[in-house]
Amino acid sequence: MPLYSIKMRASAHGAHISGAEKIIPDSRIPANASGLLQRGLTHPKGRPDMLNIKIERLQDEDILYLDALPVNTVEVSDVREGVQEIRKFLNALFLENTENIIALLPEMNSMRGALLLDVDTLERLEPDPERGVRATYMDQETGPQNGKAACAAPKDHYQEAIVLATKVANAPNIIGEICISDDPGYVTGYVASKSSGYKRITKLKEYGSESGGRIFLYRGSRGDVGKTITYLENQPVLVRNVQPLVQKEKPAGKFDYIENELRAMRQTHLYRTMKTLRSAQSRAVECGGRTMLMMASNNYLDMSSRADVKQYAARALETYGAGSGGSRLTTGNTELHERLEEKIAAFKNTESALVFNSGYTANTAAISALMGRGDTIFSDELNHASIIDGCRLSGAKIIVYRHNDMRDLEQKIAENPCARGLIVSDAVFSMDGDILRLPEFVQIADKNGLLSMIDEAHSTGVLGETGRGIIEHFHYEHRPDILMGTLSKAIGSEGGFVCGSRNLTEYLKNKARGFIFSTSLSPVAMAASYKAFEVIEENPGLIAKLHENVRFFCQRLREGGLPIHSETAVIPLLIGDEKKTVEASQTLFEEGYFTSAIRYPTVKKGSARLRIALMATHEQGQLKKAAQAILNLPAFKDKRNQYHDD
């Protein structure tokens, strides 16, 4: 029966994520292709933007059959002990450069293949040092006795590693191999040689680390390097008699994976805790037994603590009670819900508005109701998680375009024609504070017959002279089809809303599951939101004061050497390193400033930041002191010096 090599390669932004291969008869190609694709799409290192499947027939006479290396498992308690096992392995090969070889392990991390290392001279022999040498064309021999290998099941680290190690150990001039998996959820690695077999070492890195790679240990003449590489990269190999792994350790508990994830988050400074407030959400809060200046709240206009808003809500509590008692379509619809929707529609200058239980629900429910299978959604790469989740729930094809890049958006639309589609974006991006290029955005949507939707969570009550949002900011010259927003930020209450045509809101009442199947928000929240909109309409000076505070605060930072600028209430202070960001936030907390340390997965790894959010009620004296406290942070010392040098 003829055999075929089938290979999968997954990459994102040009960087390798995952690879896998099988050597199988043609009857098993469809099942294996599907399984390999699924593996590539669900790799722990991220979702790829490019997947390749390559299938080629092999000549039977070219296939080399090898017996699997004998296996030994070494239990270690930490990485230090694991590295000590590598040291023992190298010493057993009678190498003189043991410590120098171990020092090379960090160089493996960015390579797609392996280092090919001359163990005597420590010269790297790979023709392409960035790519390395890749061992390919190998699999476990399949048959009735080994059915698991017959299809591309979820990754089995041990089964695939023993196949690779067996092939490498039999390569000409290779005397050994060191391997650490780059899978963040797998900490076991191995060392292997034809003489000592395959030695599993249970911990060679910390859980959650994406570091990994391999070193092939070469001893021979330079003239034989090509022969070694040809064997590794082109010789088809089937490995026989792969024995199942005998687990000596106790079976994993049901919740061990949770403990492991929490441990990994703590080690990588991504673990989050909550601070308890013992006061109203305002410019000053009680936390940790002290009064602090709040510089992280989305309560941009300080509406939640205004006396007139609280009094209006209190009267609603007295009249309507604490809860709504049902969904809007059953018993939970009060006149306060309807009055608020009329107020929002008038404020946003749209025909109609519909209130949801949160901004998150508004996005997920509206997007998944408007789009479905066969449709296409074009989404900014920095959109809020609620937009991303709404896109996924819809089942539509999702095309991500570069952040606020209208040229890339147009190109993606041209490459992905569709009968029905949606372009969706934040108005103000919540972690960067920058503003959508609305005129081009709307023009592109209209030109291509696509719905346009804007999330105004951080622009309502902030942008425009009267706080009416991004449309006012751009002088009412361009209007998207759908406006979404929240009641929990500048409005100071809770809930979300969608604005647009009357047909749109009627459609969502009947199609949006997040609206249909949710108990409606309390009349108290509706009353507080209604009064907040009324206050904004009657006091445009609040918006002007917020804008003034933003300008003042950014100017103080610029004077101190940080080139910070923002047109919104969100001011990101990029640090990069997660640990330094947490330390900076804690230092400010100890000095009386409540700030947020924003880290992965809210932002990309390596782009951690302090997210400063200002209020209209902050006083300039407070902001001046806060800016100085930030400038004094060690995390910004080098940045200030760099900017001064520039």
XYZ file of C-alpha atoms in Angstrom:
646
model
C 0.000 0.000 0.000
C 1.554 3.373 -0.983
C 2.351 5.814 1.828
C 2.061 9.596 1.845
C 3.679 12.308 3.921
C 1.180 14.907 5.144
C 2.536 18.006 6.906
C 0.865 20.956 8.611
C 2.551 24.283 9.315
C 0.850 27.156 11.170
C 2.173 30.703 11.465
C 1.043 34.139 12.624
C 2.458 37.400 11.243
C 5.195 35.338 9.609
C 6.297 33.625 12.834
C 6.086 29.856 13.212
C 3.464 28.628 15.714
C 3.005 24.939 15.158
C 3.931 22.021 12.932
C 2.975 18.356 12.730
C 3.205 15.526 10.250
C 2.021 11.974 9.527
C 3.102 9.184 7.183
C -0.081 7.352 6.234
C -1.857 5.451 3.458
C -4.041 7.482 1.106
C -7.267 6.236 2.724
C -6.382 8.103 5.908
C -5.495 11.443 4.329
C -8.898 13.193 4.790
C -9.208 12.367 8.496
C -5.610 13.284 9.219
C -5.754 16.531 7.244
C -8.790 17.595 9.261
C -7.114 16.645 12.541
C -3.903 18.472 11.723
C -5.795 21.609 10.733
C -7.664 21.539 14.030
C -4.385 21.253 15.908
C -2.957 24.214 14.047
C -6.018 26.338 14.816
C -6.006 25.580 18.553
C -2.331 25.741 19.480
C -1.631 27.271 22.947
C 0.812 29.785 21.418
C -1.967 31.541 19.521
C -4.335 31.465 16.576
C -2.567 31.407 13.214
C -3.276 33.624 10.218
C -1.659 31.131 7.830
C -2.099 27.341 7.658
C -0.365 25.144 5.089
C -1.008 21.469 4.363
C 1.489 19.604 2.159
C 0.846 16.069 0.879
C 3.370 14.047 -1.106
C 3.778 10.407 -2.025
C 6.770 8.490 -0.700
C 8.621 5.704 -2.442
C 8.390 2.497 -0.397
C 12.034 1.631 -0.984
C 13.135 4.987 0.471
C 11.488 4.467 3.873
C 13.797 3.533 6.751
C 12.320 1.488 9.621
C 13.842 2.018 13.079
C 13.124 0.572 16.524
C 12.115 3.157 19.128
C 14.734 4.181 21.679
C 14.354 2.695 25.171
C 12.629 5.148 27.529
C 13.550 6.273 31.041
C 11.724 8.968 33.044
C 13.592 11.128 35.563
C 11.450 12.973 38.110
C 12.771 16.411 39.096
C 11.216 19.010 41.364
C 12.356 22.151 39.563
C 14.155 23.530 36.515
C 17.506 23.610 38.318
C 17.347 19.860 38.885
C 16.232 19.384 35.288
C 19.272 21.232 33.964
C 21.457 19.118 36.245
C 20.136 16.021 34.407
C 21.182 17.606 31.099
C 24.615 18.153 32.617
C 24.846 14.455 33.596
C 23.839 13.435 30.069
C 26.521 15.610 28.472
C 29.170 14.386 30.896
C 28.269 10.796 30.019
C 29.104 11.630 26.388
C 32.603 12.657 27.596
C 32.259 16.208 26.335
C 34.651 18.914 27.474
C 32.315 21.843 26.738
C 29.373 20.830 28.914
C 28.789 24.236 30.548
C 29.192 26.088 27.257
C 26.601 23.834 25.623
C 24.133 24.436 28.475
C 24.699 28.179 28.086
C 23.394 27.874 24.507
C 19.935 26.667 25.599
C 18.380 30.191 25.607
C 19.407 30.643 21.951
C 16.952 27.930 20.923
C 13.852 29.965 21.744
C 13.327 31.898 18.519
C 14.270 29.110 16.105
C 11.852 27.073 14.053
C 14.336 24.197 13.798
C 17.278 22.999 15.864
C 20.858 24.095 16.490
C 23.330 21.767 14.803
C 26.279 22.107 17.142
C 29.843 20.847 16.729
C 30.450 19.580 20.269
C 34.215 20.013 20.037
C 34.459 23.526 18.571
C 30.978 24.816 19.618
C 30.528 26.048 16.056
C 26.937 26.187 14.831
C 26.636 24.298 11.560
C 23.112 25.187 10.384
C 23.162 26.785 6.889
C 20.416 29.169 8.063
C 20.943 30.128 11.758
C 17.509 31.746 12.027
C 15.686 28.701 10.694
C 17.904 25.969 12.079
C 17.853 22.329 10.955
C 14.463 20.600 10.903
C 13.956 16.865 11.335
C 11.039 15.893 9.072
C 9.520 12.941 7.203
C 8.939 10.741 10.243
C 6.095 9.042 12.043
C 5.207 6.086 14.180
C 4.579 2.887 12.266
C 0.820 2.269 12.173
C -1.115 -0.938 12.117
C -3.810 -2.877 13.950
C -1.660 -2.926 17.065
C -1.236 0.827 17.029
C -4.495 2.401 16.027
C -3.988 5.676 17.870
C -1.360 6.778 15.412
C -3.702 6.133 12.503
C -5.309 9.559 12.693
C -4.211 13.030 13.768
C -5.429 12.928 17.343
C -4.713 15.817 19.754
C -0.991 16.308 20.278
C 0.687 13.540 22.271
C 3.980 15.087 23.327
C 5.579 11.799 24.316
C 4.571 9.800 21.225
C 5.772 12.501 18.836
C 8.961 13.201 20.791
C 10.068 9.550 20.890
C 9.627 9.339 17.108
C 11.730 12.457 16.541
C 14.368 11.420 19.076
C 14.691 7.971 17.489
C 15.245 9.426 14.027
C 17.763 11.993 15.255
C 19.694 9.454 17.343
C 20.231 7.348 14.222
C 21.453 10.269 12.103
C 25.061 10.040 10.901
C 27.473 11.978 13.147
C 24.772 12.899 15.724
C 25.873 11.746 19.182
C 22.970 13.211 21.168
C 20.046 15.631 21.400
C 18.617 18.079 23.933
C 14.950 19.113 23.571
C 12.629 21.462 25.480
C 9.043 21.838 24.235
C 7.887 25.364 23.295
C 4.308 24.505 24.338
C 3.491 26.825 27.282
C 1.428 24.071 28.924
C 4.113 21.367 28.758
C 7.220 21.569 30.934
C 8.738 18.121 30.278
C 11.775 17.840 27.989
C 14.272 15.169 27.126
C 17.811 14.222 26.258
C 18.488 11.328 23.900
C 21.245 9.390 22.215
C 21.600 6.008 20.550
C 23.768 4.796 23.438
C 21.714 6.034 26.422
C 18.212 5.995 24.930
C 15.448 8.511 25.528
C 15.468 10.192 28.958
C 12.349 12.203 29.870
C 13.075 15.008 32.334
C 9.841 16.104 33.990
C 10.662 19.807 34.355
C 12.947 21.799 32.074
C 11.065 25.134 32.132
C 8.376 26.963 34.086
C 4.715 26.380 33.314
C 3.379 29.068 30.969
C 6.735 29.762 29.328
C 6.828 29.729 25.524
C 10.579 29.087 25.539
C 11.775 25.886 23.929
C 13.844 24.317 21.196
C 16.427 21.622 20.547
C 20.156 21.098 20.003
C 21.535 18.328 17.803
C 25.024 17.401 19.023
C 27.345 16.772 16.060
C 30.766 15.165 15.983
C 32.395 14.622 12.610
C 34.131 16.299 9.700
C 32.815 19.418 7.951
C 32.519 17.405 4.776
C 29.858 15.177 6.374
C 27.574 17.991 7.590
C 25.571 17.952 4.369
C 24.977 14.207 4.710
C 23.673 14.680 8.252
C 21.308 17.480 7.268
C 20.040 15.522 4.265
C 19.190 12.591 6.535
C 17.432 14.787 9.102
C 15.393 16.789 6.614
C 14.712 14.316 3.804
C 15.028 10.694 4.946
C 11.547 9.154 5.516
C 11.517 7.182 8.789
C 8.874 5.007 10.444
C 9.537 4.130 14.076
C 8.455 0.705 15.293
C 7.556 -0.579 18.754
C 6.813 2.760 20.420
C 5.800 1.695 23.903
C 3.074 3.565 25.790
C 4.342 5.884 28.470
C 4.122 4.385 31.947
C 3.069 7.110 34.343
C 4.610 6.505 37.738
C 3.180 9.643 39.219
C -0.308 9.672 40.697
C -3.174 10.477 38.338
C -3.825 14.164 37.938
C -6.628 15.572 40.053
C -9.658 17.151 38.444
C -8.510 20.644 39.311
C -4.753 20.287 38.905
C -4.876 22.241 35.659
C -6.448 25.171 37.488
C -3.697 25.151 40.104
C -1.093 24.992 37.349
C -2.657 27.920 35.494
C -2.811 30.029 38.650
C 0.808 29.205 39.453
C 1.862 30.181 35.944
C -0.004 33.483 36.153
C 1.706 34.323 39.435
C 5.132 33.445 38.060
C 4.631 35.607 34.961
C 3.072 38.535 36.870
C -0.292 38.077 35.119
C -2.236 37.086 38.244
C -4.925 39.564 39.203
C -6.430 40.451 42.556
C -9.244 42.784 43.541
C -8.985 45.800 45.789
C -11.997 46.517 47.992
C -13.484 50.028 47.981
C -15.382 51.210 51.031
C -16.804 54.367 49.540
C -18.617 55.695 46.509
C -16.836 55.579 43.147
C -15.530 59.136 42.863
C -12.307 61.086 42.429
C -11.353 60.093 45.995
C -12.062 56.614 47.349
C -11.549 54.714 50.579
C -9.369 51.669 49.999
C -6.985 49.780 52.236
C -7.903 51.947 55.204
C -6.916 55.203 53.534
C -8.226 57.892 51.210
C -6.777 57.656 47.712
C -6.977 59.628 44.483
C -8.840 57.458 41.974
C -7.014 57.495 38.641
C -8.331 54.280 37.087
C -12.099 54.660 36.989
C -14.212 54.931 33.833
C -16.569 57.191 35.795
C -15.191 60.070 33.720
C -17.739 62.720 34.724
C -18.065 61.501 38.333
C -21.794 60.962 37.764
C -22.138 58.017 40.133
C -21.526 60.220 43.182
C -23.526 63.329 42.182
C -26.185 64.225 44.735
C -28.878 65.015 42.133
C -28.327 61.695 40.338
C -28.483 59.733 43.603
C -31.619 61.560 44.729
C -33.371 60.852 41.437
C -32.426 57.167 41.711
C -33.620 57.055 45.325
C -37.077 58.264 44.297
C -37.191 55.535 41.651
C -36.265 52.952 44.289
C -39.127 54.126 46.471
C -41.616 53.984 43.599
C -40.532 50.951 41.577
C -38.608 48.791 44.072
C -35.133 47.274 43.840
C -35.544 44.849 40.941
C -37.368 44.463 37.641
C -38.724 40.953 38.127
C -38.329 39.655 34.573
C -37.086 40.182 31.050
C -38.238 43.210 29.082
C -40.487 41.006 26.923
C -42.301 39.544 29.939
C -42.695 41.623 33.119
C -39.474 43.642 33.336
C -40.336 46.634 31.153
C -41.059 49.834 33.080
C -41.759 53.342 31.879
C -38.284 54.258 33.157
C -36.702 51.831 30.666
C -38.665 53.406 27.828
C -37.997 56.979 28.943
C -34.276 56.261 29.121
C -34.285 54.821 25.595
C -36.043 57.935 24.300
C -33.471 60.100 26.092
C -30.528 58.134 24.621
C -31.961 58.294 21.092
C -32.413 62.062 21.391
C -28.925 62.493 22.871
C -27.385 60.486 20.024
C -29.705 61.984 17.384
C -31.001 58.607 16.184
C -34.498 57.278 15.573
C -34.409 54.756 18.369
C -32.361 53.132 21.129
C -32.474 49.840 23.008
C -31.012 49.256 26.476
C -29.111 46.063 27.325
C -27.854 44.776 30.684
C -24.223 45.732 29.987
C -21.999 47.017 27.249
C -20.572 43.526 26.886
C -24.060 42.093 26.375
C -24.988 44.841 23.931
C -22.041 43.980 21.688
C -22.275 40.204 21.853
C -26.064 40.194 21.422
C -26.272 42.785 18.650
C -23.393 41.478 16.525
C -24.472 37.835 16.802
C -28.054 38.802 15.914
C -27.082 40.921 12.897
C -24.491 38.572 11.385
C -24.445 34.812 10.847
C -22.907 32.006 8.838
C -22.121 33.102 5.301
C -21.659 36.730 6.364
C -18.344 38.543 6.872
C -17.264 40.823 9.718
C -14.284 43.183 9.426
C -12.931 43.964 12.901
C -10.111 46.229 14.123
C -7.287 44.218 15.710
C -7.520 46.233 18.956
C -11.286 46.017 19.377
C -12.672 45.322 22.832
C -13.159 41.706 23.943
C -16.948 42.105 23.794
C -16.736 42.911 20.074
C -14.400 39.986 19.487
C -16.711 37.612 21.352
C -19.768 38.927 19.500
C -18.026 38.243 16.203
C -17.176 34.702 17.279
C -20.705 34.003 18.519
C -22.180 35.090 15.204
C -20.535 32.273 13.265
C -19.659 34.742 10.511
C -16.292 34.840 8.771
C -14.054 37.211 10.724
C -11.425 39.350 8.991
C -9.141 41.332 11.302
C -7.577 44.486 9.868
C -4.624 46.466 11.210
C -5.417 48.924 13.938
C -7.140 52.051 12.627
C -5.592 51.377 9.210
C -8.217 52.306 6.640
C -5.998 51.332 3.732
C -5.616 47.828 5.148
C -9.375 47.691 5.768
C -10.083 48.520 2.131
C -7.614 45.904 0.979
C -9.161 43.247 3.235
C -12.628 44.072 1.905
C -11.393 43.778 -1.679
C -9.828 40.392 -0.880
C -12.931 39.099 0.888
C -16.050 40.047 -1.124
C -19.331 39.202 0.580
C -23.062 39.545 0.006
C -23.647 40.807 3.539
C -21.131 42.145 5.989
C -20.320 44.418 8.902
C -17.382 46.653 9.800
C -17.061 47.161 13.560
C -14.691 49.255 15.640
C -14.283 51.000 18.960
C -14.695 54.770 18.798
C -12.101 55.308 21.528
C -9.805 52.348 22.054
C -9.963 51.573 25.745
C -6.320 50.616 26.347
C -4.638 53.135 24.032
C -6.999 56.104 24.185
C -6.772 56.865 20.450
C -9.783 57.728 18.280
C -11.228 55.906 15.285
C -10.782 57.597 11.910
C -14.537 57.858 11.542
C -14.874 59.729 8.206
C -12.871 57.148 6.223
C -14.460 54.285 8.195
C -18.017 55.306 7.258
C -17.093 56.107 3.660
C -15.527 52.676 3.179
C -18.560 50.928 4.668
C -21.030 52.868 2.539
C -18.985 52.456 -0.646
C -18.908 48.683 -0.184
C -22.490 48.245 0.983
C -21.456 47.063 4.456
C -23.084 47.867 7.789
C -20.948 50.084 10.023
C -21.006 49.742 13.817
C -19.191 51.853 16.406
C -18.646 51.038 20.093
C -18.904 54.356 21.955
C -18.198 53.004 25.433
C -15.341 55.462 26.002
C -16.520 58.321 23.799
C -20.043 58.991 25.116
C -19.774 61.835 27.610
C -16.143 62.394 26.584
C -15.804 63.350 22.907
C -17.368 66.447 21.388
C -18.074 69.809 22.966
C -21.250 68.506 24.611
C -20.153 64.904 25.140
C -22.352 63.393 22.446
C -19.497 61.266 21.202
C -17.485 60.572 18.098
C -20.039 61.897 15.614
C -19.986 65.279 17.331
C -16.180 65.102 17.495
C -16.163 64.880 13.687
C -18.760 67.680 13.343
C -21.741 65.444 12.464
C -20.451 64.964 8.920
C -20.321 61.154 9.020
C -22.772 58.817 10.716
C -22.386 55.040 11.109
C -25.393 52.737 10.826
C -25.182 51.445 14.396
C -24.010 53.152 17.569
C -23.393 51.090 20.667
C -22.459 52.451 24.062
C -22.459 51.875 27.797
C -24.173 53.414 30.782
C -21.380 52.321 33.118
C -18.630 54.794 32.229
C -19.241 58.539 31.785
C -22.932 57.974 32.587
C -21.913 56.494 35.937
C -24.587 53.798 36.221
C -24.791 50.352 34.593
C -26.024 48.857 31.326
C -25.415 49.216 27.615
C -27.360 50.459 24.601
C -27.627 50.237 20.839
C -28.839 53.188 18.744
C -29.951 53.357 15.138
C -33.079 53.101 13.062
C -36.378 51.987 14.579
C -36.290 48.872 12.427
C -32.883 48.036 13.885
C -34.032 48.158 17.495
C -37.256 46.273 16.707
C -35.179 43.585 15.035
C -32.863 43.322 18.076
C -35.834 43.071 20.462
C -36.889 39.971 18.584
C -33.523 38.479 17.623
C -30.864 39.456 20.179
C -30.633 36.610 22.687
C -28.792 38.732 25.235
C -31.845 41.010 25.315
C -34.591 38.391 25.068
C -33.318 36.055 27.778
C -32.003 38.485 30.400
C -33.869 39.883 33.358
C -33.929 43.595 32.748
C -31.876 46.075 34.712
C -33.274 47.573 37.875
C -35.463 50.678 37.471
C -33.022 52.341 39.879
C -30.193 52.002 37.351
C -32.493 53.310 34.597
C -33.365 56.360 36.672
C -29.734 57.114 37.508
C -28.765 56.869 33.835
C -31.677 59.082 32.746
C -30.702 61.783 35.215
C -27.025 61.588 34.198
C -27.908 62.246 30.542
C -30.035 65.170 31.676
C -27.148 66.581 33.736
C -24.774 66.326 30.765
C -27.271 68.108 28.507
C -27.639 70.926 31.007
C -23.953 71.197 32.000
C -21.629 71.084 28.965
C -18.985 72.666 31.182
C -18.394 69.214 32.664
C -17.074 68.027 29.320
C -14.880 71.091 28.960
C -13.445 70.499 32.443
C -12.610 66.887 31.570
C -10.843 68.011 28.389
C -8.947 70.661 30.339
C -7.793 68.095 32.919
C -6.521 65.797 30.181
C -4.535 68.609 28.561
C -3.119 69.737 31.911
C -2.066 66.270 33.031
C -0.421 65.371 29.718
C 1.427 68.691 29.728
C 2.833 67.967 33.219
C 4.104 64.583 32.003
C 5.613 66.116 28.865
C 7.412 68.723 30.941
C 8.896 65.849 32.951
C 10.204 64.111 29.855
C 7.400 61.730 28.889
C 5.943 62.587 25.442
C 2.326 61.802 26.376
C -0.671 63.062 24.408
C -4.338 62.135 24.509
C -7.609 63.593 23.238
C -9.629 61.296 25.481
C -9.867 60.470 29.176
C -7.700 57.363 28.675
C -3.957 57.978 29.037
C -1.776 54.877 28.597
C 1.714 54.920 30.097
C 3.574 52.090 28.369
C 6.157 50.189 30.421
C 6.331 46.862 28.590
C 7.573 44.493 31.276
C 4.744 42.920 33.293
C 6.676 42.740 36.556
C 7.809 46.380 36.355
C 4.247 47.460 35.574
C 2.837 45.695 38.637
C 5.588 47.195 40.777
C 4.880 50.689 39.418
C 1.173 50.367 40.159
C 1.883 49.112 43.678
C 4.310 51.979 44.331
C 1.680 54.512 43.285
C -0.913 52.723 45.430
C 1.342 53.035 48.470
C 1.688 56.759 47.732
C -2.096 57.225 47.577
C -2.829 56.886 43.845
C -5.186 54.170 42.616
C -4.032 53.102 39.132
C -4.476 49.990 36.994
C -1.650 47.708 35.827
C -2.883 46.481 32.423
C -1.284 43.238 31.248
C -1.851 40.262 28.975
C -4.422 39.142 27.861
C -5.966 42.641 27.949
C -2.992 43.831 25.891
C -0.266 41.923 24.046
C 2.548 40.343 26.034
C 5.395 42.769 26.463
C 3.130 45.832 26.153
C 2.026 46.147 29.783
C 1.100 49.639 30.894
C -0.401 51.870 33.509
C -3.812 52.978 32.300
C -4.634 56.404 33.714
C -8.283 57.490 33.512
C -9.134 61.072 34.448
C -12.346 62.631 35.769
C -13.869 66.025 35.266
C -13.797 66.545 39.054
C -10.055 66.024 39.478
C -8.353 69.222 40.633
C -5.225 70.463 38.908
C -3.265 70.438 42.150
C -4.046 66.732 42.547
C -3.091 66.015 38.963
C 0.199 67.891 39.267
C 1.234 65.789 42.276
C 0.096 62.577 40.577
C 2.127 63.403 37.458
C 5.227 63.964 39.572
C 4.698 60.662 41.385
C 4.555 58.925 37.992
C 7.671 60.700 36.743
C 9.531 59.524 39.864
C 8.842 55.851 39.133
C 11.946 53.783 38.266
C 10.039 52.292 35.318
C 10.012 55.692 33.612
C 13.516 56.848 34.464
C 15.143 55.325 31.377
C 12.288 56.435 29.165
C 12.653 60.042 30.334
C 16.399 59.972 29.706
C 15.868 58.447 26.279
C 13.364 61.114 25.283
C 15.636 63.893 26.568
C 18.545 62.437 24.543
C 16.372 62.304 21.430
